Coordinates of C-alpha atoms and ligand atoms in Angstrom, one line a residue:
M5 CA -102.0 95.8 -161.6
S6 CA -105.4 96.8 -160.5
A7 CA -106.2 97.4 -156.8
P8 CA -107.2 94.5 -154.6
L9 CA -110.9 93.8 -154.0
Q10 CA -110.2 92.9 -150.4
R11 CA -109.1 96.5 -149.6
F12 CA -112.3 97.8 -151.2
A13 CA -114.3 95.4 -149.1
E14 CA -112.5 96.5 -145.9
L15 CA -113.3 100.1 -146.7
C16 CA -117.0 99.1 -147.1
E17 CA -116.8 97.4 -143.7
Q18 CA -115.4 100.5 -142.1
L19 CA -118.0 102.7 -143.8
S20 CA -120.8 100.5 -142.4
T21 CA -119.6 101.0 -138.8
T22 CA -119.8 104.7 -138.7
N23 CA -122.9 107.0 -139.0
K24 CA -120.8 110.1 -139.3
K25 CA -121.0 111.6 -142.7
L26 CA -117.7 113.5 -142.5
E27 CA -115.9 110.4 -141.3
K28 CA -117.3 108.4 -144.2
R29 CA -116.3 111.1 -146.6
S30 CA -112.8 111.2 -145.4
L31 CA -112.5 107.4 -145.5
I32 CA -113.6 107.4 -149.1
T33 CA -111.4 110.4 -150.0
D34 CA -108.2 108.7 -148.6
Y35 CA -109.0 105.5 -150.3
L36 CA -109.6 107.2 -153.7
K37 CA -106.3 109.0 -153.4
S38 CA -104.4 105.7 -153.1
L39 CA -105.8 104.4 -156.4
T40 CA -104.9 104.9 -160.0
S41 CA -107.4 106.8 -162.2
E42 CA -108.9 103.6 -163.6
D43 CA -109.4 102.0 -160.2
A44 CA -110.7 105.2 -158.7
S45 CA -113.3 105.3 -161.5
R46 CA -114.3 101.7 -160.8
A47 CA -114.4 102.3 -157.0
T48 CA -116.7 105.3 -157.2
L49 CA -119.2 103.4 -159.2
F50 CA -119.2 100.4 -156.9
L51 CA -119.3 102.5 -153.7
S52 CA -122.4 104.1 -154.9
G53 CA -123.9 100.6 -155.3
Q54 CA -124.1 100.4 -159.1
P55 CA -122.6 97.7 -161.2
F56 CA -123.0 99.8 -164.3
T57 CA -123.3 103.5 -165.1
E58 CA -126.6 105.3 -165.8
I59 CA -125.8 105.5 -169.5
D60 CA -125.1 101.8 -169.7
S61 CA -128.3 99.9 -170.3
R62 CA -126.9 96.5 -169.2
T63 CA -128.4 94.9 -166.1
L64 CA -127.2 91.9 -164.1
N65 CA -130.5 90.3 -163.6
V66 CA -129.5 88.1 -160.7
G67 CA -132.2 87.7 -158.2
G68 CA -131.9 86.7 -154.6
S69 CA -132.8 83.1 -155.2
L70 CA -130.0 82.6 -157.7
L71 CA -127.5 84.2 -155.4
S72 CA -128.8 82.1 -152.5
K73 CA -128.3 78.9 -154.5
V74 CA -124.7 79.9 -155.3
V75 CA -124.0 80.7 -151.6
S76 CA -125.6 77.5 -150.5
H77 CA -123.6 75.5 -153.0
L78 CA -120.2 77.0 -152.1
S79 CA -120.7 77.0 -148.3
G80 CA -122.5 73.6 -148.2
A81 CA -125.2 75.2 -146.1
D82 CA -128.7 73.6 -146.4
Q83 CA -131.9 75.6 -146.6
T84 CA -132.3 75.7 -142.8
A85 CA -128.8 76.9 -142.3
M86 CA -129.3 79.5 -145.0
Y87 CA -132.5 80.9 -143.4
A88 CA -130.8 80.9 -140.0
A89 CA -127.8 82.9 -141.4
Y90 CA -130.1 85.2 -143.2
R91 CA -132.1 85.9 -140.1
R92 CA -129.0 86.5 -138.0
N93 CA -127.5 88.9 -140.5
G94 CA -130.4 90.6 -142.2
D95 CA -129.2 90.3 -145.8
L96 CA -127.7 87.7 -148.1
G97 CA -124.2 89.4 -148.4
A98 CA -123.7 89.4 -144.6
A99 CA -125.1 85.9 -144.4
A100 CA -122.6 84.7 -147.0
F101 CA -119.8 86.3 -144.9
D102 CA -120.9 84.1 -142.0
L103 CA -121.3 80.9 -144.0
F104 CA -118.1 81.3 -145.9
Q105 CA -116.0 81.3 -142.7
S106 CA -116.1 77.5 -142.7
R107 CA -114.7 77.3 -146.2
Q108 CA -111.0 76.6 -146.8
K109 CA -109.1 80.0 -146.9
V110 CA -108.8 81.4 -150.4
P111 CA -105.9 83.6 -151.4
Q112 CA -106.7 87.3 -152.1
V113 CA -106.5 87.4 -155.8
L114 CA -109.4 89.4 -157.1
T115 CA -108.9 93.0 -158.2
L116 CA -111.4 95.8 -159.1
K117 CA -110.7 95.3 -162.7
D118 CA -111.6 91.6 -162.4
I119 CA -114.9 92.6 -160.8
E120 CA -115.6 95.0 -163.6
R121 CA -115.1 92.2 -166.1
A122 CA -117.0 89.6 -164.1
L123 CA -120.0 91.9 -163.9
E124 CA -120.0 92.5 -167.6
D125 CA -119.8 88.8 -168.2
I126 CA -122.7 88.0 -165.8
A127 CA -124.8 90.7 -167.5
A128 CA -124.1 89.2 -170.9
A129 CA -124.9 85.6 -169.9
K130 CA -128.4 84.5 -170.7
G131 CA -130.8 83.4 -168.0
P132 CA -130.0 81.7 -164.6
T133 CA -128.3 78.8 -166.3
G134 CA -125.9 81.1 -168.1
K135 CA -125.3 83.3 -165.1
Q136 CA -124.9 80.6 -162.4
P137 CA -121.5 79.2 -163.5
R138 CA -120.1 82.7 -163.7
L139 CA -121.4 83.6 -160.2
L140 CA -120.0 80.3 -158.8
D141 CA -116.6 81.0 -160.4
L142 CA -116.5 84.6 -159.0
L143 CA -117.6 83.8 -155.5
E144 CA -115.5 80.7 -155.3
K145 CA -112.4 82.9 -155.6
S146 CA -113.7 85.4 -153.0
T147 CA -112.7 85.8 -149.4
P148 CA -115.7 85.9 -147.0
L149 CA -115.5 89.7 -146.8
E150 CA -115.2 90.1 -150.6
A151 CA -118.2 87.8 -151.1
K152 CA -120.2 89.9 -148.6
Y153 CA -119.8 93.1 -150.6
L154 CA -119.9 91.5 -154.1
I155 CA -123.3 90.0 -153.2
K156 CA -124.5 93.4 -151.8
L157 CA -123.3 95.1 -155.0
M158 CA -125.1 92.6 -157.2
S159 CA -128.3 92.8 -155.1
G160 CA -128.2 96.6 -155.5
D161 CA -128.0 97.5 -151.8
M162 CA -124.6 98.1 -150.3
R163 CA -126.0 99.0 -146.9
I164 CA -122.9 101.1 -146.0
G165 CA -124.9 104.3 -145.7
V166 CA -123.3 105.9 -148.7
K167 CA -125.4 107.7 -151.2
Q168 CA -124.2 108.8 -154.6
S169 CA -124.1 112.4 -153.3
L170 CA -121.5 111.5 -150.7
V171 CA -119.4 109.7 -153.3
E172 CA -119.6 112.9 -155.4
E173 CA -118.4 115.0 -152.4
A174 CA -115.6 112.6 -151.8
I175 CA -114.5 112.9 -155.4
A176 CA -114.4 116.7 -155.0
F177 CA -112.3 116.4 -151.8
A178 CA -109.9 113.9 -153.2
Y179 CA -109.1 115.9 -156.3
S180 CA -109.5 119.5 -155.1
A181 CA -112.7 120.2 -157.1
Q182 CA -116.0 121.8 -156.1
P183 CA -118.8 119.4 -155.1
A184 CA -121.2 121.4 -157.4
E185 CA -118.8 121.0 -160.3
V186 CA -118.7 117.2 -159.8
R187 CA -122.5 117.0 -159.4
R188 CA -123.0 119.0 -162.5
A189 CA -120.6 116.9 -164.6
I190 CA -122.4 113.7 -163.4
M191 CA -125.8 115.2 -164.3
L192 CA -124.5 116.1 -167.8
T193 CA -122.7 112.8 -168.6
G194 CA -124.5 110.2 -166.5
S195 CA -121.2 108.5 -165.8
L196 CA -119.5 108.4 -162.4
P197 CA -116.4 106.7 -163.7
E198 CA -115.9 109.3 -166.5
V199 CA -116.4 112.1 -164.0
T200 CA -113.9 110.6 -161.6
A201 CA -111.4 110.5 -164.4
M202 CA -112.2 114.1 -165.3
A203 CA -111.8 115.3 -161.7
I204 CA -108.4 113.6 -161.6
A205 CA -107.4 115.2 -164.9
G206 CA -108.8 118.6 -163.9
T207 CA -111.1 118.7 -166.9
L208 CA -114.6 118.7 -165.2
N209 CA -115.4 122.0 -167.0
E210 CA -115.2 120.1 -170.3
A211 CA -118.2 117.8 -169.4
H212 CA -120.8 117.9 -172.1
M213 CA -124.5 117.1 -171.9
R214 CA -125.3 113.7 -173.2
L215 CA -128.9 112.7 -173.8
F216 CA -130.4 109.3 -173.1
H217 CA -129.7 109.0 -169.4
A218 CA -132.3 110.1 -166.9
L219 CA -131.9 113.4 -165.0
G220 CA -133.4 113.4 -161.5
F221 CA -137.1 114.3 -161.3
M222 CA -138.3 117.3 -159.3
L223 CA -140.9 116.2 -156.8
A224 CA -143.9 117.9 -155.2
S225 CA -144.9 118.2 -151.5
P226 CA -148.4 117.0 -150.7
V227 CA -151.0 119.4 -149.2
A228 CA -154.5 118.3 -148.3
T229 CA -156.5 121.5 -148.4
V230 CA -156.6 124.8 -150.3
E231 CA -155.8 126.6 -147.0
E232 CA -152.7 124.4 -146.4
A233 CA -151.7 125.0 -150.0
I234 CA -151.8 128.7 -149.6
E235 CA -150.1 128.7 -146.3
R236 CA -147.2 126.6 -147.5
F237 CA -146.9 128.4 -150.8
T238 CA -146.6 131.7 -148.9
E239 CA -143.8 130.2 -146.9
E240 CA -142.0 129.3 -150.1
I241 CA -142.4 132.7 -151.7
A242 CA -141.3 134.5 -148.6
A243 CA -138.1 132.4 -148.6
E244 CA -137.6 132.9 -152.3
R245 CA -137.9 136.7 -151.9
S246 CA -135.4 136.7 -149.1
G247 CA -132.9 135.3 -151.6
V248 CA -132.1 132.2 -149.7
S249 CA -129.7 130.6 -152.2
E250 CA -130.9 127.3 -153.8
A251 CA -127.2 126.4 -153.9
L252 CA -126.9 126.1 -150.2
P253 CA -127.1 122.6 -148.7
E254 CA -130.6 121.6 -147.7
E255 CA -130.2 121.9 -143.9
E256 CA -128.7 125.4 -144.1
R257 CA -131.3 126.5 -146.5
L258 CA -134.1 125.4 -144.3
A259 CA -132.6 127.2 -141.3
K260 CA -132.0 130.4 -143.3
R261 CA -135.6 130.3 -144.7
V262 CA -137.0 130.8 -141.3
E263 CA -134.5 133.4 -140.2
T264 CA -134.7 135.7 -143.2
A265 CA -138.1 135.2 -144.7
V266 CA -139.4 138.5 -146.1
D267 CA -143.0 139.4 -145.1
T268 CA -145.3 138.2 -147.8
T269 CA -149.0 138.2 -147.9
P270 CA -150.9 135.1 -149.1
L271 CA -152.3 137.2 -152.0
Q272 CA -148.8 138.2 -153.1
A273 CA -147.7 134.6 -152.9
I274 CA -150.6 133.3 -154.9
R275 CA -149.8 135.6 -157.7
E276 CA -146.4 134.0 -158.0
A277 CA -148.0 130.6 -158.7
Q278 CA -148.6 128.7 -161.8
L279 CA -151.5 126.3 -161.7
E280 CA -151.7 123.1 -163.6
D281 CA -153.9 120.0 -163.5
K282 CA -152.4 116.9 -161.8
Y283 CA -152.6 114.1 -164.3
D284 CA -153.0 110.6 -163.1
G285 CA -150.6 108.6 -165.3
V286 CA -146.9 107.7 -165.2
R287 CA -144.3 110.4 -164.8
A288 CA -141.7 110.2 -167.5
Q289 CA -138.8 112.1 -169.0
L290 CA -138.6 112.1 -172.8
H291 CA -135.3 112.5 -174.6
C292 CA -135.3 113.1 -178.3
G293 CA -133.8 115.0 -181.3
D294 CA -130.0 114.3 -180.8
P295 CA -128.4 115.0 -184.1
R296 CA -125.6 112.5 -183.2
E297 CA -128.2 109.8 -183.0
P298 CA -131.0 110.7 -185.4
G299 CA -134.4 109.2 -184.6
R300 CA -133.4 107.9 -181.1
V301 CA -136.1 108.6 -178.5
A302 CA -136.0 107.5 -174.9
L303 CA -138.6 107.5 -172.1
F304 CA -137.4 107.2 -168.5
S305 CA -139.5 106.5 -165.5
R306 CA -138.9 107.8 -162.0
N307 CA -136.9 104.7 -161.3
R308 CA -134.7 105.9 -164.1
E309 CA -135.7 102.8 -166.1
D310 CA -136.1 103.0 -169.8
I311 CA -139.8 102.4 -170.3
G312 CA -139.9 103.1 -174.1
E313 CA -140.8 99.5 -175.0
S314 CA -144.2 99.8 -173.3
F315 CA -145.1 102.9 -175.3
P316 CA -143.9 102.3 -178.9
E317 CA -146.3 104.9 -180.3
L318 CA -144.7 107.6 -178.3
I319 CA -141.2 106.6 -179.4
E320 CA -142.4 106.6 -183.1
A321 CA -144.2 109.9 -182.6
F322 CA -141.0 111.8 -181.4
E323 CA -138.6 110.1 -183.9
H324 CA -139.1 112.9 -186.4
I325 CA -138.1 115.7 -184.1
S326 CA -134.7 117.0 -184.8
E327 CA -134.3 119.5 -182.1
P328 CA -132.5 118.0 -179.1
A329 CA -134.7 118.2 -176.0
I330 CA -135.6 116.7 -172.7
L331 CA -139.2 117.0 -171.7
D332 CA -140.7 116.3 -168.3
G333 CA -144.3 115.1 -168.2
E334 CA -146.8 112.5 -167.6
I335 CA -147.8 109.6 -169.9
V336 CA -151.5 109.3 -169.7
A337 CA -154.2 107.2 -171.4
W338 CA -156.1 109.5 -173.7
N339 CA -159.4 109.9 -175.4
P340 CA -158.5 111.8 -178.6
T341 CA -162.1 112.6 -179.4
D342 CA -162.8 114.7 -176.3
Q343 CA -159.2 115.4 -175.6
R344 CA -159.3 114.1 -172.1
A345 CA -157.2 111.8 -169.9
L346 CA -158.7 108.4 -169.2
P347 CA -158.5 107.0 -165.7
F348 CA -155.3 105.5 -164.5
T349 CA -156.9 102.0 -164.6
S350 CA -156.9 102.2 -168.4
L351 CA -153.2 102.9 -168.5
Q352 CA -152.5 100.2 -166.1
Q353 CA -153.0 97.5 -168.8
R354 CA -150.1 99.1 -170.7
L355 CA -147.6 99.2 -167.9
G356 CA -144.6 96.9 -167.8
R357 CA -145.4 95.3 -171.2
K358 CA -142.5 94.3 -173.4
R359 CA -144.6 93.8 -176.4
V360 CA -147.6 96.0 -177.2
S361 CA -150.1 94.7 -179.8
R362 CA -151.8 96.8 -182.3
E363 CA -155.1 96.1 -180.7
M364 CA -153.8 97.3 -177.3
R365 CA -152.5 100.5 -178.9
E366 CA -155.9 101.1 -180.3
R367 CA -157.8 100.2 -177.2
T368 CA -155.7 102.4 -174.9
P369 CA -154.2 105.3 -176.8
V370 CA -151.5 107.2 -174.9
V371 CA -150.1 110.6 -175.1
F372 CA -147.2 112.5 -173.4
V373 CA -148.5 115.5 -171.5
A374 CA -145.5 117.8 -171.2
F375 CA -145.3 120.2 -168.2
D376 CA -141.6 121.1 -168.2
L377 CA -138.6 121.5 -170.5
L378 CA -135.2 120.7 -169.1
Y379 CA -132.9 120.8 -172.0
L380 CA -133.2 122.4 -175.4
K381 CA -130.7 122.6 -178.3
E382 CA -127.4 122.7 -176.4
E383 CA -128.7 124.3 -173.2
L384 CA -129.6 122.8 -169.9
L385 CA -132.5 124.9 -168.6
L386 CA -132.7 123.6 -165.0
E387 CA -131.4 126.9 -163.6
R388 CA -133.8 129.1 -165.6
P389 CA -137.0 130.1 -163.7
L390 CA -140.1 128.0 -164.4
S391 CA -141.7 131.0 -166.2
E392 CA -138.9 130.9 -168.8
R393 CA -138.9 127.1 -169.1
R394 CA -142.6 127.3 -169.6
S395 CA -142.4 129.8 -172.5
A396 CA -139.7 127.6 -174.1
L397 CA -141.9 124.6 -173.7
E398 CA -144.9 126.4 -175.3
Q399 CA -142.7 127.3 -178.3
F400 CA -141.4 123.8 -178.6
T401 CA -144.8 122.3 -178.5
E402 CA -146.1 124.7 -181.1
S403 CA -143.4 123.8 -183.5
H404 CA -143.4 120.1 -183.0
E405 CA -147.0 119.1 -182.0
T406 CA -147.9 118.3 -185.6
A407 CA -144.9 116.2 -186.2
T408 CA -146.0 113.9 -183.4
M409 CA -149.2 113.0 -185.3
N410 CA -147.2 111.0 -187.7
C411 CA -147.4 108.0 -185.6
V412 CA -147.3 105.0 -187.9
Q413 CA -146.3 101.6 -186.9
R414 CA -142.8 100.9 -188.0
G415 CA -142.3 98.9 -191.2
Q416 CA -146.0 98.9 -191.9
A417 CA -146.5 102.5 -193.2
D418 CA -148.5 101.4 -196.2
L419 CA -150.9 99.5 -194.2
F420 CA -151.7 102.1 -191.6
V421 CA -151.1 105.4 -193.2
D422 CA -154.8 106.2 -193.3
D423 CA -155.6 104.8 -189.9
T424 CA -157.4 107.8 -188.3
N425 CA -157.4 106.1 -184.9
D426 CA -153.7 106.6 -184.7
H427 CA -153.7 110.1 -186.1
F428 CA -153.6 112.8 -183.4
P429 CA -150.8 114.7 -181.7
R430 CA -149.0 112.6 -179.1
L431 CA -147.4 115.7 -177.5
I432 CA -149.9 117.6 -175.5
L433 CA -149.0 120.8 -173.6
A434 CA -150.3 120.7 -170.0
P435 CA -152.5 123.8 -169.8
A436 CA -151.1 126.2 -167.1
V437 CA -152.6 129.5 -165.8
Q438 CA -151.3 132.1 -163.4
L439 CA -153.2 132.0 -160.2
R440 CA -154.9 135.2 -159.0
S441 CA -157.0 134.3 -156.0
A442 CA -157.8 131.6 -153.4
E443 CA -161.3 131.1 -154.9
Q444 CA -159.7 130.4 -158.2
L445 CA -157.7 127.6 -156.6
N446 CA -160.8 126.1 -155.1
R447 CA -162.6 126.2 -158.4
A448 CA -159.6 124.9 -160.3
Y449 CA -159.4 121.9 -158.1
T450 CA -163.1 121.0 -158.6
E451 CA -162.8 121.5 -162.4
A452 CA -159.7 119.4 -162.6
R453 CA -161.5 116.6 -160.8
A454 CA -164.4 117.0 -163.2
R455 CA -162.0 116.6 -166.1
G456 CA -161.0 113.3 -164.6
N457 CA -157.6 114.5 -163.3
E458 CA -156.4 113.9 -159.8
G459 CA -156.2 117.4 -158.5
V460 CA -154.0 120.4 -159.1
M461 CA -150.3 121.4 -158.9
L462 CA -149.1 124.7 -157.7
K463 CA -145.7 125.7 -158.9
A464 CA -143.6 128.8 -158.0
R465 CA -143.0 130.7 -161.3
L466 CA -139.5 131.8 -160.3
S467 CA -138.3 128.4 -159.1
I468 CA -135.5 126.6 -160.7
Y469 CA -135.8 122.8 -161.5
Q470 CA -134.2 120.9 -158.7
P471 CA -133.7 117.3 -159.7
G472 CA -134.5 114.8 -157.0
R473 CA -135.7 117.4 -154.5
R474 CA -139.1 117.5 -152.9
G475 CA -139.6 121.1 -151.8
L476 CA -142.3 123.6 -151.5
A477 CA -141.7 125.1 -154.9
W478 CA -144.1 122.4 -156.3
L479 CA -147.2 121.5 -154.3
K480 CA -149.7 118.9 -155.1
L481 CA -153.2 119.3 -153.9
K482 CA -155.4 116.2 -154.0
R483 CA -158.1 115.7 -151.4
E484 CA -158.7 112.1 -150.6
L485 CA -158.3 109.6 -147.9
A486 CA -154.8 109.2 -146.7
T487 CA -152.6 106.9 -148.7
L488 CA -149.1 105.6 -148.2
D489 CA -146.6 104.3 -150.7
V490 CA -145.1 101.2 -149.1
V491 CA -142.9 98.3 -150.1
V492 CA -144.0 94.6 -149.8
T493 CA -141.7 92.7 -147.3
G494 CA -143.8 89.5 -146.9
A495 CA -146.4 87.5 -148.8
E496 CA -148.8 84.8 -147.7
Y497 CA -151.1 82.4 -149.4
G498 CA -154.7 83.5 -149.5
H499 CA -157.9 81.7 -148.6
G500 CA -160.9 80.4 -150.5
R501 CA -160.6 81.4 -154.2
R502 CA -157.1 82.6 -153.5
V503 CA -155.8 79.5 -151.8
G504 CA -153.0 78.7 -154.3
V505 CA -151.7 82.3 -154.8
L506 CA -149.7 84.7 -152.7
S507 CA -152.4 87.3 -152.2
D508 CA -151.9 88.7 -148.7
Y509 CA -149.1 91.2 -148.4
T510 CA -147.2 92.6 -145.4
F511 CA -145.7 96.0 -146.2
A512 CA -143.3 98.5 -144.7
V513 CA -142.4 102.2 -144.7
R514 CA -138.9 103.6 -144.6
D515 CA -137.2 104.6 -141.3
G516 CA -133.8 105.9 -142.2
D517 CA -131.9 103.0 -143.8
E518 CA -134.4 100.5 -142.4
L519 CA -137.8 99.2 -143.4
K520 CA -140.5 99.0 -140.7
N521 CA -143.6 96.9 -141.3
I522 CA -146.8 98.9 -140.9
G523 CA -149.6 96.8 -142.2
K524 CA -151.0 93.9 -144.2
A525 CA -153.6 94.0 -147.0
Y526 CA -155.2 91.6 -149.4
S527 CA -157.8 93.5 -151.3
G528 CA -157.6 95.8 -154.3
L529 CA -155.6 93.9 -156.9
T530 CA -156.9 92.0 -159.9
D531 CA -156.5 88.2 -160.2
A532 CA -154.0 88.7 -163.1
E533 CA -151.9 91.1 -161.0
I534 CA -151.9 88.6 -158.1
D535 CA -150.8 85.8 -160.4
E536 CA -148.0 88.0 -161.6
L537 CA -147.0 89.0 -158.1
T538 CA -147.1 85.3 -157.0
A539 CA -144.6 84.3 -159.6
F540 CA -142.5 87.3 -158.8
F541 CA -142.4 86.7 -155.1
K542 CA -141.6 83.0 -155.6
E543 CA -138.5 84.2 -157.5
H544 CA -137.6 86.8 -154.9
T545 CA -138.3 84.9 -151.6
L546 CA -135.9 85.4 -148.8
E547 CA -137.2 83.0 -146.2
D548 CA -140.0 80.5 -146.8
F549 CA -142.0 79.6 -143.7
G550 CA -144.6 77.5 -145.6
G551 CA -147.7 79.7 -145.5
F552 CA -145.8 83.0 -145.1
R553 CA -142.6 84.1 -146.7
T554 CA -140.4 87.1 -146.5
V555 CA -139.6 88.6 -149.8
E556 CA -137.0 91.0 -151.2
P557 CA -138.4 94.6 -150.8
L558 CA -138.9 95.4 -154.5
I559 CA -142.6 95.9 -155.1
V560 CA -144.0 99.3 -154.2
L561 CA -147.8 99.6 -153.5
E562 CA -150.0 102.5 -152.9
V563 CA -152.4 101.7 -150.1
A564 CA -155.3 103.6 -148.8
F565 CA -156.8 103.2 -145.3
N566 CA -159.4 104.7 -143.1
N567 CA -157.3 105.3 -140.0
I568 CA -153.9 104.8 -138.6
M569 CA -153.4 103.6 -135.0
R570 CA -150.6 102.9 -132.6
S571 CA -150.1 99.2 -132.2
D572 CA -147.4 96.7 -131.4
R573 CA -148.5 94.3 -134.1
H574 CA -145.8 95.6 -136.4
D575 CA -142.3 96.9 -135.7
S576 CA -143.2 100.4 -136.9
G577 CA -145.4 100.8 -133.9
F578 CA -148.4 101.6 -136.1
A579 CA -151.1 99.6 -137.8
L580 CA -153.5 100.6 -140.6
R581 CA -157.3 100.2 -140.4
F582 CA -159.1 98.8 -143.4
P583 CA -156.1 99.0 -145.7
R584 CA -156.7 98.3 -149.4
I585 CA -154.3 98.3 -152.3
L586 CA -154.9 101.1 -154.8
R587 CA -152.3 100.1 -157.2
I588 CA -148.8 98.7 -157.9
R589 CA -146.5 101.6 -158.3
I590 CA -144.0 100.4 -160.8
D591 CA -143.2 104.1 -161.4
K592 CA -141.9 104.6 -157.9
P593 CA -138.5 103.4 -156.6
V594 CA -138.3 101.8 -153.2
S595 CA -136.0 104.7 -152.1
E596 CA -139.0 107.0 -152.5
I597 CA -141.6 105.2 -150.5
D598 CA -143.2 107.0 -147.6
T599 CA -141.4 107.3 -144.3
L600 CA -142.3 106.4 -140.7
E601 CA -142.3 110.2 -140.1
R602 CA -145.0 110.6 -142.7
A603 CA -147.1 107.9 -141.0
E604 CA -146.6 109.7 -137.7
E605 CA -147.7 112.9 -139.4
I606 CA -150.9 111.3 -140.8
Y607 CA -151.5 109.8 -137.4
N608 CA -151.3 113.1 -135.6
T609 CA -153.5 115.0 -138.1
Q610 CA -156.3 112.5 -138.1
P611 CA -159.5 114.3 -137.1
D612 CA -160.9 111.1 -135.8
K613 CA -157.9 109.5 -134.1
P614 CA -158.8 105.9 -133.3
Q615 CA -158.3 104.3 -129.9
D616 CA -154.8 102.8 -129.8
S617 CA -154.7 99.1 -129.7
Ligands
LIG708 P1 -147.1 111.6 -156.3 O1 -146.9 110.5 -157.3 O2 -148.4 111.4 -155.5 O3 -145.9 111.8 -155.4 O4 -147.3 113.0 -157.0 C1 -146.4 113.6 -157.8 C2 -146.6 113.1 -159.2 O5 -147.7 113.8 -159.9 C3 -145.5 113.4 -160.2 O6 -144.4 112.5 -160.0 C4 -146.1 113.3 -161.5 O7 -146.1 111.9 -161.9 C5 -147.6 113.6 -161.3 N1 -148.0 114.8 -162.0 C6 -149.2 114.9 -162.6 N2 -149.4 116.1 -163.2 C7 -148.3 116.8 -162.9 C8 -147.9 118.2 -163.2 N3 -148.7 119.0 -163.9 N4 -146.7 118.6 -162.7 C9 -145.9 117.8 -162.0 N5 -146.2 116.5 -161.7 C10 -147.4 116.0 -162.1

């Protein structure tokens, strides 16, 4: 008999009431120890807020509006009562807990195994009409507390302050393993349940690399000037030279960096730097060449979504490679004649498309500009220094570049074999040079801009690849007006030409686990984008107040502005002056939007700080 869902929900409730990480970890550890191997495997997955593993391509596809409908049906609450409960509780799961109190008591019958099956069933059902009866059936059998956490799990946000890293630690503690071993096994296999079972069986060291699930992306810290770039880079190199271990937890490492930094001159630091252009496209991780699955190629975005469908020519181009590899790089729109990247706006038309016409492929050719190699043959290269990864990448590109020219539309080889438009390498090696002086950095920045790129990247040649970490080992230098990546929390009907569409967006930055509104913008997007967003927001409305509606925080925007000022107009305590939307960032997950801290930082560094309002 599988473990009761009610006990799992009680654990979640306990977890949500404490902020102490160690307490959370010990609650999870004790719980896991009370379970069988199968249930522990299910529980670790659900606790980390995922209905399915990373290697499983299934998705639930149940939006807030479908879940609301089901909750309203089962509780008998009308729209007004639903909105009121939502407002009182802040999310639909908690609102359902409230509303389900008035239902007749149901016996506690559901188990973790039942949930696993129900989720598979819901994922397999087609469209809202297929999914709704299954959701009704599941939630009808749930106690209010079970419903609360089932809904949170299905909406992808448990709100119990438990990140996957904490679940990984708890697995290690429960089964006497090292956290690093658990982390590594998850990175290799992409499966929390499998790794839980391995930890229980004591076989973590047998975990093997599996391609076709995204590894975390290493991120860069922003710098605004050449001087700042050099200063921060010197800090990084001084710490590296002092041997502060990358394996230490982040807080310890930061403290040690300052204590032990070895004297380093800026010139010494500069010579440790590799300089690359910063391309303005979409970051992607390309997996190919697995002999177990010949011809399979996958492209993952920073959200860990498989975006291969939107770039079929890249999938085709890498099908012929038979050396297993994971490349890190940027998909950019490309002018094959002069070998240059086209502006991001050209690529934009290709994003998020499920079907790409031949005409579109010709109008906007794309390439994969590779700047790192994370896995080759049977070896994960993350812990090799960048300089070694770079040499391996150069060799890989040299041997396979030509193969990626054979980009012929599947099934139509005879028709297009002579199509010269489609005939150029799709794998491009990002040029990199070793930096020698500050003047060179200045020049490189100007030249990169002249080539149509966004700026330059400075990378420490001895640094390892740290998935998911934004450190100083990679710096990005792009001089421009300040921008923030924000998430839309509210939408409003526009005026004049935009009277029938949701064109004015209120948006927020992150403050710990919360979102805090910081501004509102209505300019910058095309009519087609606004039409798409209108349909999307109608589907993902939380509360409808007529003209204005709150929406699920799912759409990330990059906004530019002239100034930032203190203001009580929004709950962040800041407001933006002249905000305009630069683009929809479908490549950026909501968890990576900018923080209130970053807004504060921009506020403090403004040379022309505006009068507070
Ligand atoms: P941002 O999106 O502003 O946080 O800047 C970081 C992004 O720059 C990465 O996620 C990549 O998409 C992009 N990028 C462009 N060129 C490079 C490069 N040569 N190395 C690393 N990242 C790059």
